[in-house]
Amino acid sequence: MQANDAWTAAYHQLELQLGRARFDTWLRSAVYLGFEDNTFYIGVHNGYAQDMLQHRLYRHIRRVLTDVYGEEVEIQFEVHKAQIEEANRSQNDEMPLFRLLAQQPSEDEAQPLHEIIGKPKTPDLPESELNDKYLFNRFIVNSSNQVVFEAARAVADYPATVYNPFFVYGGVGLGKTHLLQAVGNACQERGYRVLYVPSEAFTNDLIHAIRNRTTAMFREKYRGLDVLLIDDIQFIGGKETTQEEFFHTFNALVNFNKQVVVASDRHPRELATFADRLRSRFQGGLVADIQPPELETRIAILELWASERNVSLPRDILHVIAERSSPNIRDLSGIFNQVAIQYRMGGEQTSRFRTEATLSRYHSPRRRLGVLHVIKAVAEAFNLDMSDLMSKKRASRINKARQVAMYLSRDLTDASLPQIGSEFGGRSHTTVLHGCNKIAEELETDKVLSARVQKIQNQLLEGG
Ligand code: ADP
Ligand code: MG
């Protein structure tokens, strides 16, 4: 079935299923914008509708759409210009709060009023924030990270009981995000309401809520959690409004015995542009650092990756890579990805030779690559303009190039996922992660793409 037909069919089913009031308020004016990469892009008339559809009604709509379309799909709701104009003609866009509240959908419309009031429904969260690759059993433990690992396990086993907040800090690529997500995955599995959010996404969410006057929803979203994992907190340094809101969120959660886990690139006392009260709150639980992994740990990590990816790399090669890579495990993974591709494509001899070349490229003094360097190189290789990659265009060739650029940005630069996203026309960290994973998957089987990516990568590493 064509995607737009599937949307139309789902739309009519939803009209029956959601009930008149809900459908009219949130979905009636939604329009099909496009379909790319198994994602439906749907235009809606304002930020309220977008929030409601993307968060609260998302699972329901996705289920219907997946059934109709016959394949797992995702949906991206976007505020759409033409829709806004349309809505402005028919009604005032600034819905008063009481009306908004009156229109909050409840899962079961027949539920008696006293029950609805007594037990507010907590909103559905976006499902894609946790990555199921980041698990405790994929985290190699040794003396450099044992303390922080055990603490994370304890937090996951007994949220809000042992260490609250739990504050993890350490340098780039040492596994902070992995640990936060592992706590999140473990808690989610046991039915806790979990949200993982990079601090920049928290900021964006807040700005969005203020702009669209949905701060009540914002608070409900964050304060209704059992476990909040906030990554790279250093990025809200100097942002007073965000810090203020975060302070209140933090207190609301911790005071009600909900777990907060924070990751940072430095110790709380070194968060110089933070309010004192926030810094001292961070130190009210356990502060644990994560140290660079030793050689044996790096080897063990490489062995884990090789077995997962099913590539047989000779032991001595693993050893050489581990020995010569920097402590940053992100770099290690960049090198590993390249070498794995080489071994998959070529014979043992050439691969050995190429591994050597890869390693020296990584280690010869090179400029620090930024996301823009990567975008430039990928645009050239795909015969596109840099602006195409940074635009919202979704033609499949542009999309593929964009995902390759995201993948390489992750491998070759120090930028965080939200930072990468912002260079690509303000995309979310989840979109970036999705793009990276997609390319990583395709590289396993697509030799043409592999060769192409490899070439761009070499160029970037060699370029002066
Ligand atoms: P950070 O958030 O500290 O910058 P990440 O959590 O993103 O670092 O880690 C970078 C990469 O290294 C990820 O792919 C992660 O899975 C991996 N990694 C880090 N530490 C370990 C470890 N001890 N065992 C296995 N993989 C690890
Ligand atoms: Mg991180």
Short mmCIF file of C-alpha atoms and ligand atoms in Angstrom, two decimals:
data_model
loop_
_atom_site.label_atom_id
_atom_site.label_comp_id
_atom_site.label_asym_id
_atom_site.label_seq_id
_atom_site.Cartn_x
_atom_site.Cartn_y
_atom_site.Cartn_z
CA MET A 1 0.00 0.00 0.00
CA GLN A 2 1.17 3.52 -0.77
CA ALA A 3 2.18 5.49 2.29
CA ASN A 4 -0.33 8.28 1.73
CA ASP A 5 -3.16 5.77 1.30
CA ALA A 6 -2.06 4.06 4.49
CA TRP A 7 -2.20 7.38 6.28
CA THR A 8 -5.71 8.07 4.98
CA ALA A 9 -6.92 4.65 6.06
CA ALA A 10 -5.34 4.99 9.49
CA TYR A 11 -6.78 8.48 9.83
CA HIS A 12 -10.30 7.14 9.36
CA GLN A 13 -9.76 4.30 11.77
CA LEU A 14 -8.45 6.73 14.34
CA GLU A 15 -11.50 8.90 13.87
CA LEU A 16 -13.57 5.98 15.11
CA GLN A 17 -11.18 4.85 17.81
CA LEU A 18 -10.19 8.10 19.46
CA GLY A 19 -13.65 9.49 19.95
CA ARG A 20 -15.01 12.66 18.45
CA ALA A 21 -13.66 15.27 20.86
CA ARG A 22 -10.16 13.94 20.91
CA PHE A 23 -10.01 13.40 17.20
CA ASP A 24 -11.35 16.87 16.41
CA THR A 25 -8.95 18.55 18.78
CA TRP A 26 -5.75 16.83 17.88
CA LEU A 27 -5.93 14.99 14.63
CA ARG A 28 -8.67 16.33 12.38
CA SER A 29 -6.51 18.90 10.62
CA ALA A 30 -3.41 16.72 10.38
CA VAL A 31 -2.05 16.25 6.88
CA TYR A 32 0.25 13.76 5.27
CA LEU A 33 3.56 15.42 4.31
CA GLY A 34 5.72 12.55 3.21
CA PHE A 35 7.27 9.19 3.94
CA GLU A 36 10.94 8.40 4.18
CA ASP A 37 12.88 5.65 5.90
CA ASN A 38 9.80 4.04 7.34
CA THR A 39 8.83 7.31 8.94
CA PHE A 40 5.58 9.10 8.24
CA TYR A 41 5.87 12.89 8.35
CA ILE A 42 2.60 14.42 9.41
CA GLY A 43 1.83 18.12 9.56
CA VAL A 44 -0.19 19.49 12.45
CA HIS A 45 -1.42 22.95 13.28
CA ASN A 46 0.34 23.87 16.49
CA GLY A 47 2.79 22.85 19.18
CA TYR A 48 0.09 21.51 21.49
CA ALA A 49 -1.12 19.08 18.91
CA GLN A 50 2.44 18.11 18.08
CA ASP A 51 3.24 17.43 21.73
CA MET A 52 0.08 15.52 22.31
CA LEU A 53 0.43 13.38 19.20
CA GLN A 54 4.13 12.79 19.53
CA HIS A 55 3.95 11.84 23.19
CA ARG A 56 0.58 10.85 24.53
CA LEU A 57 -1.18 9.42 21.55
CA TYR A 58 1.92 8.20 19.79
CA ARG A 59 1.78 4.50 20.61
CA HIS A 60 -1.84 4.27 19.69
CA ILE A 61 -1.46 6.01 16.35
CA ARG A 62 1.66 4.10 15.51
CA ARG A 63 -0.04 0.81 16.22
CA VAL A 64 -2.89 1.63 13.87
CA LEU A 65 -0.58 2.93 11.17
CA THR A 66 1.75 -0.06 11.46
CA ASP A 67 -1.21 -2.43 11.09
CA VAL A 68 -2.52 -0.64 8.04
CA TYR A 69 0.86 -0.23 6.38
CA GLY A 70 1.96 -3.76 7.20
CA GLU A 71 5.41 -2.79 8.49
CA GLU A 72 6.78 -1.24 11.65
CA VAL A 73 6.75 2.49 11.12
CA GLU A 74 7.63 5.62 13.05
CA ILE A 75 5.83 8.93 12.89
CA GLN A 76 7.20 12.42 13.06
CA PHE A 77 4.65 15.15 13.73
CA GLU A 78 5.70 18.56 12.52
CA VAL A 79 4.15 21.95 12.95
CA HIS A 80 3.26 22.87 9.42
CA LYS A 81 3.00 26.37 8.05
CA ALA A 82 -0.05 25.87 5.87
CA GLN A 83 -1.73 24.15 8.77
CA ILE A 84 -1.02 27.04 11.07
CA GLU A 85 -2.60 29.48 8.65
CA GLU A 86 -5.57 27.22 8.30
CA ALA A 87 -5.95 26.96 12.05
CA ASN A 88 -5.57 30.70 12.53
CA ARG A 89 -8.38 31.30 10.14
CA SER A 90 -10.71 29.02 11.99
CA GLN A 91 -9.78 29.66 15.60
CA ASN A 92 -7.44 31.52 17.81
CA ASP A 93 -4.24 29.52 18.09
CA GLU A 94 -3.63 30.51 21.69
CA MET A 95 -5.78 28.00 23.41
CA PRO A 96 -6.45 29.02 27.01
CA LEU A 97 -5.08 26.57 29.52
CA PHE A 98 -8.47 25.56 30.90
CA ARG A 99 -9.55 24.53 27.43
CA LEU A 100 -6.37 22.64 26.92
CA LEU A 101 -6.91 20.81 30.17
CA ALA A 102 -10.49 20.05 29.27
CA GLN A 103 -9.23 18.43 26.12
CA GLN A 104 -6.54 16.24 27.64
CA PRO A 105 -7.30 12.81 26.35
CA SER A 106 -7.72 10.04 28.85
CA GLU A 107 -7.04 6.46 27.86
CA ASP A 108 -10.50 5.41 28.77
CA GLU A 109 -13.16 7.98 28.11
CA ALA A 110 -15.71 6.11 30.16
CA GLN A 111 -13.59 6.32 33.28
CA PRO A 112 -15.57 7.97 36.11
CA LEU A 113 -14.55 11.51 36.88
CA HIS A 114 -13.48 10.89 40.46
CA GLU A 115 -11.03 8.28 39.24
CA ILE A 116 -9.57 10.57 36.66
CA ILE A 117 -9.11 13.27 39.25
CA GLY A 118 -7.83 10.94 41.93
CA LYS A 119 -5.27 9.19 39.78
CA PRO A 120 -3.95 11.38 36.99
CA LYS A 121 -2.73 9.51 33.96
CA THR A 122 0.95 10.08 33.47
CA PRO A 123 1.83 10.86 29.88
CA ASP A 124 3.33 8.32 27.53
CA LEU A 125 6.95 9.03 26.89
CA PRO A 126 8.67 8.89 23.56
CA GLU A 127 9.94 5.37 23.29
CA SER A 128 13.10 6.00 21.38
CA GLU A 129 15.24 7.70 24.01
CA LEU A 130 16.85 4.54 25.28
CA ASN A 131 19.15 2.56 23.09
CA ASP A 132 19.00 -1.14 23.80
CA LYS A 133 22.68 -1.59 22.92
CA TYR A 134 23.72 0.20 26.08
CA LEU A 135 23.34 -2.55 28.62
CA PHE A 136 25.28 -3.55 31.72
CA ASN A 137 26.30 -6.81 30.13
CA ARG A 138 27.98 -4.97 27.27
CA PHE A 139 30.02 -2.86 29.65
CA ILE A 140 33.45 -4.25 30.33
CA VAL A 141 34.41 -3.86 33.96
CA ASN A 142 37.90 -3.59 35.38
CA SER A 143 39.66 -1.69 38.10
CA SER A 144 39.39 1.69 36.35
CA ASN A 145 35.61 1.67 36.33
CA GLN A 146 34.55 -0.95 38.84
CA VAL A 147 33.35 1.44 41.52
CA VAL A 148 31.21 3.46 39.19
CA PHE A 149 29.88 0.30 37.56
CA GLU A 150 28.86 -1.28 40.87
CA ALA A 151 27.24 1.96 41.94
CA ALA A 152 25.27 2.16 38.70
CA ARG A 153 24.10 -1.42 39.18
CA ALA A 154 22.99 -0.65 42.70
CA VAL A 155 21.07 2.39 41.50
CA ALA A 156 19.38 0.28 38.84
CA ASP A 157 18.53 -2.41 41.39
CA TYR A 158 17.29 -0.01 44.05
CA PRO A 159 16.26 3.26 42.42
CA ALA A 160 15.96 6.22 44.79
CA THR A 161 17.20 4.07 47.66
CA VAL A 162 20.96 3.87 47.64
CA TYR A 163 22.45 6.89 45.88
CA ASN A 164 20.24 9.79 44.97
CA PRO A 165 21.32 11.66 43.00
CA PHE A 166 23.93 9.52 41.35
CA PHE A 167 26.44 11.77 39.63
CA VAL A 168 28.90 10.28 37.13
CA TYR A 169 31.71 12.30 35.64
CA GLY A 170 34.68 11.72 33.36
CA GLY A 171 36.28 12.55 30.01
CA VAL A 172 34.86 12.10 26.52
CA GLY A 173 34.21 8.59 25.34
CA LEU A 174 34.75 6.82 28.64
CA GLY A 175 31.31 5.28 28.94
CA LYS A 176 29.15 7.77 30.85
CA THR A 177 26.29 7.66 28.40
CA HIS A 178 26.56 3.89 28.21
CA LEU A 179 26.18 3.61 31.99
CA LEU A 180 23.29 6.07 32.22
CA GLN A 181 21.47 4.22 29.52
CA ALA A 182 22.19 0.87 31.14
CA VAL A 183 20.55 2.11 34.34
CA GLY A 184 17.65 3.36 32.25
CA ASN A 185 17.21 0.13 30.33
CA ALA A 186 17.34 -1.98 33.48
CA CYS A 187 14.77 0.20 35.24
CA GLN A 188 12.49 0.42 32.25
CA GLU A 189 12.49 -3.33 31.93
CA ARG A 190 11.15 -3.56 35.45
CA GLY A 191 8.32 -1.19 34.67
CA TYR A 192 9.68 2.09 36.00
CA ARG A 193 8.91 5.24 34.11
CA VAL A 194 12.27 6.26 32.75
CA LEU A 195 13.47 9.17 30.69
CA TYR A 196 16.96 9.62 29.32
CA VAL A 197 17.63 13.12 28.10
CA PRO A 198 20.77 15.02 27.13
CA SER A 199 20.75 18.36 28.92
CA GLU A 200 20.51 20.24 25.62
CA ALA A 201 17.31 18.38 24.84
CA PHE A 202 15.96 19.34 28.25
CA THR A 203 16.75 22.98 27.40
CA ASN A 204 15.07 22.74 24.02
CA ASP A 205 12.05 21.10 25.53
CA LEU A 206 11.78 23.88 28.06
CA ILE A 207 12.12 26.62 25.46
CA HIS A 208 9.49 24.91 23.37
CA ALA A 209 7.17 24.68 26.37
CA ILE A 210 7.60 28.32 27.26
CA ARG A 211 7.09 29.43 23.70
CA ASN A 212 4.01 27.30 23.24
CA ARG A 213 2.71 27.83 26.75
CA THR A 214 2.80 24.18 27.57
CA THR A 215 4.88 24.45 30.71
CA ALA A 216 2.26 22.49 32.63
CA MET A 217 2.75 19.60 30.26
CA PHE A 218 6.49 19.99 30.46
CA ARG A 219 6.38 19.71 34.24
CA GLU A 220 4.06 16.78 34.13
CA LYS A 221 6.38 15.04 31.72
CA TYR A 222 9.47 15.43 33.89
CA ARG A 223 7.98 15.28 37.32
CA GLY A 224 5.90 12.21 36.65
CA LEU A 225 9.00 10.06 36.22
CA ASP A 226 10.46 7.37 38.42
CA VAL A 227 13.93 7.71 36.97
CA LEU A 228 15.37 10.75 35.23
CA LEU A 229 18.74 10.33 33.53
CA ILE A 230 20.23 13.59 32.38
CA ASP A 231 23.35 13.46 30.26
CA ASP A 232 26.11 16.02 29.68
CA ILE A 233 24.78 18.41 32.28
CA GLN A 234 27.76 20.72 31.67
CA PHE A 235 25.90 22.09 28.64
CA ILE A 236 23.39 23.94 30.78
CA GLY A 237 26.25 25.93 32.29
CA GLY A 238 25.40 29.64 32.20
CA LYS A 239 21.78 28.99 31.22
CA GLU A 240 19.92 30.42 34.15
CA THR A 241 16.35 29.65 33.22
CA THR A 242 17.20 26.06 32.40
CA GLN A 243 19.13 25.65 35.63
CA GLU A 244 16.30 27.11 37.60
CA GLU A 245 13.78 24.75 36.04
CA PHE A 246 16.12 21.83 36.40
CA PHE A 247 16.65 22.67 40.06
CA HIS A 248 12.91 22.47 40.67
CA THR A 249 12.55 19.31 38.62
CA PHE A 250 15.41 17.79 40.53
CA ASN A 251 13.89 18.66 43.91
CA ALA A 252 10.43 17.55 42.90
CA LEU A 253 11.83 14.15 41.96
CA VAL A 254 14.31 13.57 44.75
CA ASN A 255 11.90 14.78 47.42
CA PHE A 256 9.34 12.29 46.20
CA ASN A 257 11.82 9.45 46.21
CA LYS A 258 12.41 9.31 42.51
CA GLN A 259 15.84 8.58 41.13
CA VAL A 260 17.95 11.20 39.37
CA VAL A 261 21.15 10.24 37.56
CA VAL A 262 23.41 12.92 36.11
CA ALA A 263 26.45 12.67 33.84
CA SER A 264 28.98 15.42 33.39
CA ASP A 265 32.42 15.93 31.92
CA ARG A 266 33.68 17.25 35.28
CA HIS A 267 33.14 17.15 39.02
CA PRO A 268 30.20 19.23 40.33
CA ARG A 269 32.50 21.64 42.12
CA GLU A 270 34.13 22.44 38.77
CA LEU A 271 30.87 23.34 37.11
CA ALA A 272 31.83 26.96 37.38
CA THR A 273 28.86 28.53 35.62
CA PHE A 274 26.32 26.67 37.74
CA ALA A 275 24.28 28.07 40.60
CA ASP A 276 25.73 27.06 43.95
CA ARG A 277 22.55 25.44 45.12
CA LEU A 278 22.53 23.14 42.09
CA ARG A 279 26.18 22.20 42.58
CA SER A 280 25.56 21.35 46.17
CA ARG A 281 22.48 19.31 45.27
CA PHE A 282 24.63 17.30 42.86
CA GLN A 283 26.90 16.39 45.72
CA GLY A 284 24.10 15.28 47.98
CA GLY A 285 24.22 11.68 46.77
CA LEU A 286 27.11 9.75 45.26
CA VAL A 287 29.65 11.41 42.97
CA ALA A 288 31.68 8.83 41.08
CA ASP A 289 34.28 9.28 38.39
CA ILE A 290 35.03 7.09 35.45
CA GLN A 291 38.67 6.65 34.54
CA PRO A 292 40.26 5.85 31.19
CA PRO A 293 40.36 2.11 30.57
CA GLU A 294 43.60 0.19 30.81
CA LEU A 295 45.08 -1.82 27.99
CA GLU A 296 43.42 -5.12 28.99
CA THR A 297 40.06 -3.40 29.17
CA ARG A 298 40.48 -1.97 25.71
CA ILE A 299 41.39 -5.40 24.40
CA ALA A 300 38.37 -6.92 26.10
CA ILE A 301 36.12 -4.26 24.59
CA LEU A 302 37.52 -4.96 21.12
CA GLU A 303 36.97 -8.68 21.61
CA LEU A 304 33.39 -8.03 22.61
CA TRP A 305 32.75 -5.90 19.54
CA ALA A 306 34.46 -8.40 17.22
CA SER A 307 32.37 -11.26 18.51
CA GLU A 308 29.17 -9.27 18.28
CA ARG A 309 29.90 -8.20 14.74
CA ASN A 310 31.07 -11.63 13.83
CA VAL A 311 34.38 -10.55 12.34
CA SER A 312 37.41 -12.60 13.12
CA LEU A 313 40.29 -10.28 13.76
CA PRO A 314 43.61 -11.88 14.70
CA ARG A 315 44.48 -11.44 18.35
CA ASP A 316 47.68 -9.59 17.66
CA ILE A 317 45.78 -7.07 15.56
CA LEU A 318 43.34 -6.45 18.41
CA HIS A 319 46.32 -5.99 20.63
CA VAL A 320 47.97 -3.49 18.33
CA ILE A 321 44.78 -1.48 17.99
CA ALA A 322 44.23 -1.40 21.73
CA GLU A 323 47.80 -0.47 22.39
CA ARG A 324 47.96 2.36 19.96
CA SER A 325 44.52 3.88 20.36
CA SER A 326 43.83 6.74 22.71
CA PRO A 327 41.93 6.14 25.98
CA ASN A 328 38.82 7.54 24.35
CA ILE A 329 36.65 4.53 23.55
CA ARG A 330 34.87 6.45 20.89
CA ASP A 331 38.15 6.70 18.99
CA LEU A 332 38.71 3.03 19.63
CA SER A 333 35.34 2.29 18.11
CA GLY A 334 36.11 4.49 15.10
CA ILE A 335 39.29 2.55 14.43
CA PHE A 336 37.61 -0.76 15.09
CA ASN A 337 34.81 0.04 12.62
CA GLN A 338 37.32 0.78 9.89
CA VAL A 339 39.43 -2.25 10.53
CA ALA A 340 36.39 -4.50 10.72
CA ILE A 341 35.28 -3.27 7.32
CA GLN A 342 38.76 -3.86 5.90
CA TYR A 343 38.81 -7.42 7.17
CA ARG A 344 35.38 -8.06 5.81
CA MET A 345 36.30 -6.78 2.38
CA GLY A 346 39.89 -7.88 1.88
CA GLY A 347 42.20 -10.78 2.60
CA GLU A 348 44.37 -11.10 5.65
CA GLN A 349 47.53 -9.61 4.11
CA THR A 350 46.01 -6.46 2.64
CA SER A 351 43.95 -6.01 5.76
CA ARG A 352 47.02 -6.07 7.96
CA PHE A 353 48.63 -3.51 5.76
CA ARG A 354 45.54 -1.31 5.83
CA THR A 355 45.16 -1.60 9.58
CA GLU A 356 48.61 -0.19 9.94
CA ALA A 357 47.68 2.70 7.64
CA THR A 358 44.47 3.33 9.55
CA LEU A 359 46.29 3.44 12.84
CA SER A 360 48.93 5.83 11.65
CA ARG A 361 46.28 8.07 10.14
CA TYR A 362 44.55 8.23 13.49
CA HIS A 363 47.77 9.03 15.23
CA SER A 364 49.64 11.33 12.96
CA PRO A 365 49.09 14.81 14.28
CA ARG A 366 45.91 15.96 12.65
CA ARG A 367 43.59 18.88 12.88
CA ARG A 368 40.66 18.38 15.21
CA LEU A 369 37.82 17.49 12.95
CA GLY A 370 34.53 19.28 13.39
CA VAL A 371 31.11 18.32 12.13
CA LEU A 372 31.35 20.92 9.37
CA HIS A 373 34.52 19.31 8.00
CA VAL A 374 32.64 16.06 7.79
CA ILE A 375 29.59 17.63 6.15
CA LYS A 376 31.81 19.27 3.57
CA ALA A 377 33.63 16.05 2.67
CA VAL A 378 30.44 13.99 2.48
CA ALA A 379 28.65 16.61 0.41
CA GLU A 380 31.52 16.59 -2.08
CA ALA A 381 31.62 12.83 -2.28
CA PHE A 382 27.89 12.62 -2.90
CA ASN A 383 27.88 15.57 -5.30
CA LEU A 384 25.60 17.63 -3.11
CA ASP A 385 25.74 21.03 -1.50
CA MET A 386 26.55 21.27 2.18
CA SER A 387 23.26 23.12 2.58
CA ASP A 388 21.40 20.04 1.31
CA LEU A 389 22.72 18.00 4.20
CA MET A 390 21.84 20.72 6.67
CA SER A 391 18.35 21.20 5.24
CA LYS A 392 15.11 19.40 5.97
CA LYS A 393 15.05 17.86 2.49
CA ARG A 394 14.19 14.20 2.53
CA ALA A 395 14.97 12.94 -0.94
CA SER A 396 16.51 9.55 -0.41
CA ARG A 397 19.93 10.41 -1.87
CA ILE A 398 20.24 13.44 0.39
CA ASN A 399 18.99 11.48 3.33
CA LYS A 400 21.54 8.74 2.80
CA ALA A 401 24.38 11.26 2.51
CA ARG A 402 23.14 13.01 5.61
CA GLN A 403 23.12 9.79 7.58
CA VAL A 404 26.62 8.97 6.39
CA ALA A 405 27.73 12.41 7.55
CA MET A 406 26.09 11.83 10.93
CA TYR A 407 27.79 8.47 11.23
CA LEU A 408 31.21 9.91 10.40
CA SER A 409 30.67 12.91 12.68
CA ARG A 410 30.07 10.52 15.52
CA ASP A 411 33.16 8.49 14.70
CA LEU A 412 35.57 11.28 13.90
CA THR A 413 34.63 14.31 15.97
CA ASP A 414 34.12 14.95 19.65
CA ALA A 415 30.65 16.37 19.12
CA SER A 416 27.82 14.96 21.20
CA LEU A 417 24.69 13.64 19.50
CA PRO A 418 22.68 16.82 20.16
CA GLN A 419 25.57 18.93 18.90
CA ILE A 420 25.71 16.87 15.73
CA GLY A 421 21.96 17.20 15.38
CA SER A 422 22.08 20.94 15.65
CA GLU A 423 24.60 21.16 12.79
CA PHE A 424 22.18 19.22 10.63
CA GLY A 425 19.44 21.82 10.72
CA GLY A 426 18.33 21.32 14.31
CA ARG A 427 17.65 17.60 14.36
CA SER A 428 17.21 15.73 17.61
CA HIS A 429 19.78 13.42 19.14
CA THR A 430 17.45 10.50 18.51
CA THR A 431 17.38 11.25 14.79
CA VAL A 432 21.18 11.33 14.76
CA LEU A 433 21.42 8.07 16.64
CA HIS A 434 18.93 6.48 14.28
CA GLY A 435 21.00 7.66 11.29
CA CYS A 436 24.26 6.37 12.76
CA ASN A 437 22.78 2.97 13.57
CA LYS A 438 21.25 2.68 10.15
CA ILE A 439 24.55 3.31 8.38
CA ALA A 440 26.42 1.01 10.76
CA GLU A 441 23.96 -1.71 9.86
CA GLU A 442 24.20 -1.12 6.12
CA LEU A 443 27.99 -1.12 6.22
CA GLU A 444 27.85 -4.72 7.37
CA THR A 445 26.46 -5.86 4.04
CA ASP A 446 26.81 -3.09 1.49
CA LYS A 447 30.31 -3.21 0.05
CA VAL A 448 29.81 -0.28 -2.27
CA LEU A 449 28.72 1.94 0.58
CA SER A 450 31.57 0.60 2.73
CA ALA A 451 34.16 1.54 0.15
CA ARG A 452 32.62 4.94 -0.26
CA VAL A 453 32.52 5.67 3.45
CA GLN A 454 36.03 4.38 3.88
CA LYS A 455 37.26 6.72 1.20
CA ILE A 456 35.66 9.78 2.74
CA GLN A 457 37.01 8.79 6.11
CA ASN A 458 40.55 8.45 4.82
CA GLN A 459 40.29 11.77 3.11
CA LEU A 460 39.14 13.43 6.30
CA LEU A 461 41.86 11.87 8.38
CA GLU A 462 44.56 12.73 5.88
CA GLY A 463 43.33 16.20 4.95
CA GLY A 464 45.38 19.05 6.34
P1 ADP B 1 30.82 9.20 27.09
O1 ADP B 1 29.35 9.36 27.27
O2 ADP B 1 31.56 9.10 28.38
O3 ADP B 1 31.43 10.20 26.17
P2 ADP B 1 30.03 6.77 25.77
O4 ADP B 1 29.17 6.16 26.81
O5 ADP B 1 29.35 7.40 24.62
O6 ADP B 1 31.06 7.78 26.41
O7 ADP B 1 31.04 5.66 25.26
C1 ADP B 1 31.65 5.69 23.98
C2 ADP B 1 31.61 4.30 23.38
O8 ADP B 1 32.41 3.43 24.12
C3 ADP B 1 30.22 3.70 23.38
O9 ADP B 1 30.05 2.97 22.19
C4 ADP B 1 30.23 2.76 24.57
O10 ADP B 1 29.36 1.66 24.37
C5 ADP B 1 31.68 2.31 24.60
N1 ADP B 1 32.17 2.02 25.93
C6 ADP B 1 32.63 2.90 26.86
N2 ADP B 1 33.05 2.28 27.96
C7 ADP B 1 32.88 0.95 27.75
C8 ADP B 1 33.13 -0.22 28.52
N3 ADP B 1 33.69 -0.19 29.74
N4 ADP B 1 32.81 -1.42 27.97
C9 ADP B 1 32.29 -1.48 26.73
N5 ADP B 1 32.04 -0.42 25.96
C10 ADP B 1 32.31 0.79 26.45
MG MG B 2 28.10 10.82 26.48
#
